[in-house]
């Protein structure tokens, strides 16, 4: 019988790529999510019955334990970008990660992979970064042989970065950003999934790995590169941190006074704090090179999914070609 892996958050952006890869390798997969009925698409990643979504709330120990019964390996992909309802940074990314690691150790799970993030720092001003660091510490305390992956900002078809700013560029002549000079090292989602799959299969030594792509760019230059891909000329306005923090505070206040009915997914004060630090692989950190992997460049992937934001969508290239033909005539 093939081995069983439980992927917490396996229907999310990163988790679905990990699930797809492991399914191709023959693993039986439990995708542990809060809303299994919204994750039925993961069943198509494998043969009938090979991939199954199950109910789990990472904040609840009993549901974490139930989803892990009989698992040979565990991958925790659960993470949030904003506090929403009972899902807070500490309860999800720190306590939740601790639940998974502690129960994995109790049940004798052979492999544990934790998806963290570059910038995880117990001394950071950002609550997000502190909670990621707390989660890592809790995982290593309960399960010292875990593999922890710290990706930089992740890009891919369903990403919340390039898609967000490309959508914004469709309707406004100015694309406002905070921390225009902050550096990022974007990494392709399937490259992260490849490492996670290797770690699940025992082909990655325990420890912390920082995953960044081949390109290091400032926030401003990343947005400009995106604009080039979607063929739109827009002004990229980098807001000073004090102004961005003020705007984030206003958006946070709206979420507070509405009792969470309106969730701030635009810009939070905590995100502004996080943007003050570069998000690149630290010198000397283990990464793709240690695993024999050449990361994928943005230029090879962005056009494959950002084309829908071009003025004429999939017909943009055809229209441009037709214009050139008209000129030649």
mmCIF file of N, CA, C and O in Angstrom, residues 5-11 29-36 39 52-58 63-64 67-68 75 78:
data_model
loop_
_atom_site.group_PDB
_atom_site.id
_atom_site.type_symbol
_atom_site.label_atom_id
_atom_site.label_comp_id
_atom_site.label_asym_id
_atom_site.label_seq_id
_atom_site.Cartn_x
_atom_site.Cartn_y
_atom_site.Cartn_z
ATOM 1 N N UNK A 5 0.253 10.883 3.235
ATOM 2 C CA UNK A 5 0.720 12.177 3.712
ATOM 3 C C UNK A 5 -0.494 13.057 4.003
ATOM 4 O O UNK A 5 -1.463 13.059 3.242
ATOM 5 N N UNK A 6 -0.439 13.765 5.108
ATOM 6 C CA UNK A 6 -1.466 14.757 5.422
ATOM 7 C C UNK A 6 -0.883 16.130 5.143
ATOM 8 O O UNK A 6 0.176 16.481 5.673
ATOM 9 N N UNK A 7 -1.574 16.905 4.307
ATOM 10 C CA UNK A 7 -1.122 18.254 3.975
ATOM 11 C C UNK A 7 -2.110 19.243 4.567
ATOM 12 O O UNK A 7 -3.242 19.372 4.085
ATOM 13 N N UNK A 8 -1.692 19.912 5.620
ATOM 14 C CA UNK A 8 -2.539 20.933 6.233
ATOM 15 C C UNK A 8 -2.491 22.189 5.358
ATOM 16 O O UNK A 8 -1.422 22.686 5.039
ATOM 17 N N UNK A 9 -3.669 22.669 4.968
ATOM 18 C CA UNK A 9 -3.715 23.785 4.036
ATOM 19 C C UNK A 9 -3.407 23.342 2.617
ATOM 20 O O UNK A 9 -2.937 24.132 1.798
ATOM 21 N N UNK A 10 -3.696 22.101 2.313
ATOM 22 C CA UNK A 10 -3.320 21.529 1.020
ATOM 23 C C UNK A 10 -4.124 22.019 -0.164
ATOM 24 O O UNK A 10 -3.797 21.677 -1.304
ATOM 25 N N UNK A 11 -5.164 22.818 0.071
ATOM 26 C CA UNK A 11 -5.927 23.371 -1.055
ATOM 27 C C UNK A 11 -5.533 24.813 -1.342
ATOM 28 O O UNK A 11 -6.068 25.430 -2.262
ATOM 29 N N UNK A 29 -3.107 10.967 -0.262
ATOM 30 C CA UNK A 29 -3.040 12.320 0.300
ATOM 31 C C UNK A 29 -4.325 12.711 0.995
ATOM 32 O O UNK A 29 -5.417 12.581 0.428
ATOM 33 N N UNK A 30 -4.171 13.198 2.231
ATOM 34 C CA UNK A 30 -5.268 13.855 2.936
ATOM 35 C C UNK A 30 -5.006 15.353 2.894
ATOM 36 O O UNK A 30 -3.960 15.818 3.344
ATOM 37 N N UNK A 31 -5.946 16.078 2.360
ATOM 38 C CA UNK A 31 -5.850 17.531 2.315
ATOM 39 C C UNK A 31 -6.707 18.063 3.464
ATOM 40 O O UNK A 31 -7.940 18.039 3.393
ATOM 41 N N UNK A 32 -6.047 18.515 4.530
ATOM 42 C CA UNK A 32 -6.748 18.948 5.735
ATOM 43 C C UNK A 32 -7.051 20.441 5.654
ATOM 44 O O UNK A 32 -6.135 21.274 5.666
ATOM 45 N N UNK A 33 -8.343 20.768 5.572
ATOM 46 C CA UNK A 33 -8.762 22.154 5.383
ATOM 47 C C UNK A 33 -10.013 22.448 6.216
ATOM 48 O O UNK A 33 -10.737 21.536 6.627
ATOM 49 N N UNK A 34 -10.288 23.728 6.419
ATOM 50 C CA UNK A 34 -11.469 24.114 7.198
ATOM 51 C C UNK A 34 -12.765 23.881 6.438
ATOM 52 O O UNK A 34 -13.805 23.635 7.035
ATOM 53 N N UNK A 35 -12.722 23.981 5.118
ATOM 54 C CA UNK A 35 -13.939 23.827 4.305
ATOM 55 C C UNK A 35 -13.698 22.785 3.211
ATOM 56 O O UNK A 35 -13.413 23.140 2.067
ATOM 57 N N UNK A 36 -13.838 21.502 3.546
ATOM 58 C CA UNK A 36 -13.565 20.448 2.556
ATOM 59 C C UNK A 36 -14.428 20.549 1.302
ATOM 60 O O UNK A 36 -13.987 20.192 0.213
ATOM 61 N N UNK A 39 -12.805 22.383 -1.375
ATOM 62 C CA UNK A 39 -11.510 21.840 -1.813
ATOM 63 C C UNK A 39 -11.665 20.564 -2.624
ATOM 64 O O UNK A 39 -10.700 19.805 -2.799
ATOM 65 N N UNK A 52 -7.961 13.111 -0.935
ATOM 66 C CA UNK A 52 -9.237 13.375 -0.286
ATOM 67 C C UNK A 52 -9.143 14.573 0.657
ATOM 68 O O UNK A 52 -8.260 14.624 1.507
ATOM 69 N N UNK A 53 -10.032 15.563 0.498
ATOM 70 C CA UNK A 53 -10.082 16.665 1.465
ATOM 71 C C UNK A 53 -10.789 16.220 2.742
ATOM 72 O O UNK A 53 -11.786 15.491 2.678
ATOM 73 N N UNK A 54 -10.248 16.620 3.890
ATOM 74 C CA UNK A 54 -10.863 16.275 5.176
ATOM 75 C C UNK A 54 -10.979 17.531 6.025
ATOM 76 O O UNK A 54 -10.223 18.496 5.858
ATOM 77 N N UNK A 55 -11.924 17.524 6.947
ATOM 78 C CA UNK A 55 -12.172 18.673 7.802
ATOM 79 C C UNK A 55 -11.099 18.806 8.868
ATOM 80 O O UNK A 55 -10.771 17.844 9.560
ATOM 81 N N UNK A 56 -10.559 20.007 9.005
ATOM 82 C CA UNK A 56 -9.562 20.262 10.046
ATOM 83 C C UNK A 56 -9.408 21.760 10.263
ATOM 84 O O UNK A 56 -9.380 22.539 9.317
ATOM 85 N N UNK A 57 -9.337 22.148 11.518
ATOM 86 C CA UNK A 57 -8.987 23.513 11.895
ATOM 87 C C UNK A 57 -7.689 23.428 12.667
ATOM 88 O O UNK A 57 -7.634 22.793 13.728
ATOM 89 N N UNK A 58 -6.647 24.036 12.139
ATOM 90 C CA UNK A 58 -5.317 23.873 12.737
ATOM 91 C C UNK A 58 -5.252 24.394 14.168
ATOM 92 O O UNK A 58 -4.352 24.047 14.932
ATOM 93 N N UNK A 63 -8.945 18.004 15.896
ATOM 94 C CA UNK A 63 -9.111 17.855 14.449
ATOM 95 C C UNK A 63 -7.761 17.676 13.764
ATOM 96 O O UNK A 63 -7.657 16.968 12.760
ATOM 97 N N UNK A 64 -6.719 18.310 14.300
ATOM 98 C CA UNK A 64 -5.368 18.107 13.764
ATOM 99 C C UNK A 64 -4.958 16.656 13.949
ATOM 100 O O UNK A 64 -4.416 16.011 13.037
ATOM 101 N N UNK A 67 -6.897 14.229 11.575
ATOM 102 C CA UNK A 67 -6.448 14.298 10.185
ATOM 103 C C UNK A 67 -5.096 13.625 9.982
ATOM 104 O O UNK A 67 -4.715 13.319 8.850
ATOM 105 N N UNK A 68 -4.379 13.402 11.065
ATOM 106 C CA UNK A 68 -3.027 12.856 10.972
ATOM 107 C C UNK A 68 -2.953 11.357 11.236
ATOM 108 O O UNK A 68 -1.896 10.739 11.036
ATOM 109 N N UNK A 75 2.840 17.702 5.992
ATOM 110 C CA UNK A 75 3.297 18.990 5.476
ATOM 111 C C UNK A 75 2.337 20.052 5.992
ATOM 112 O O UNK A 75 1.117 19.915 5.847
ATOM 113 N N UNK A 78 -0.238 25.882 6.224
ATOM 114 C CA UNK A 78 -1.204 26.874 6.685
ATOM 115 C C UNK A 78 -0.507 28.176 7.055
ATOM 116 O O UNK A 78 0.460 28.192 7.826
#
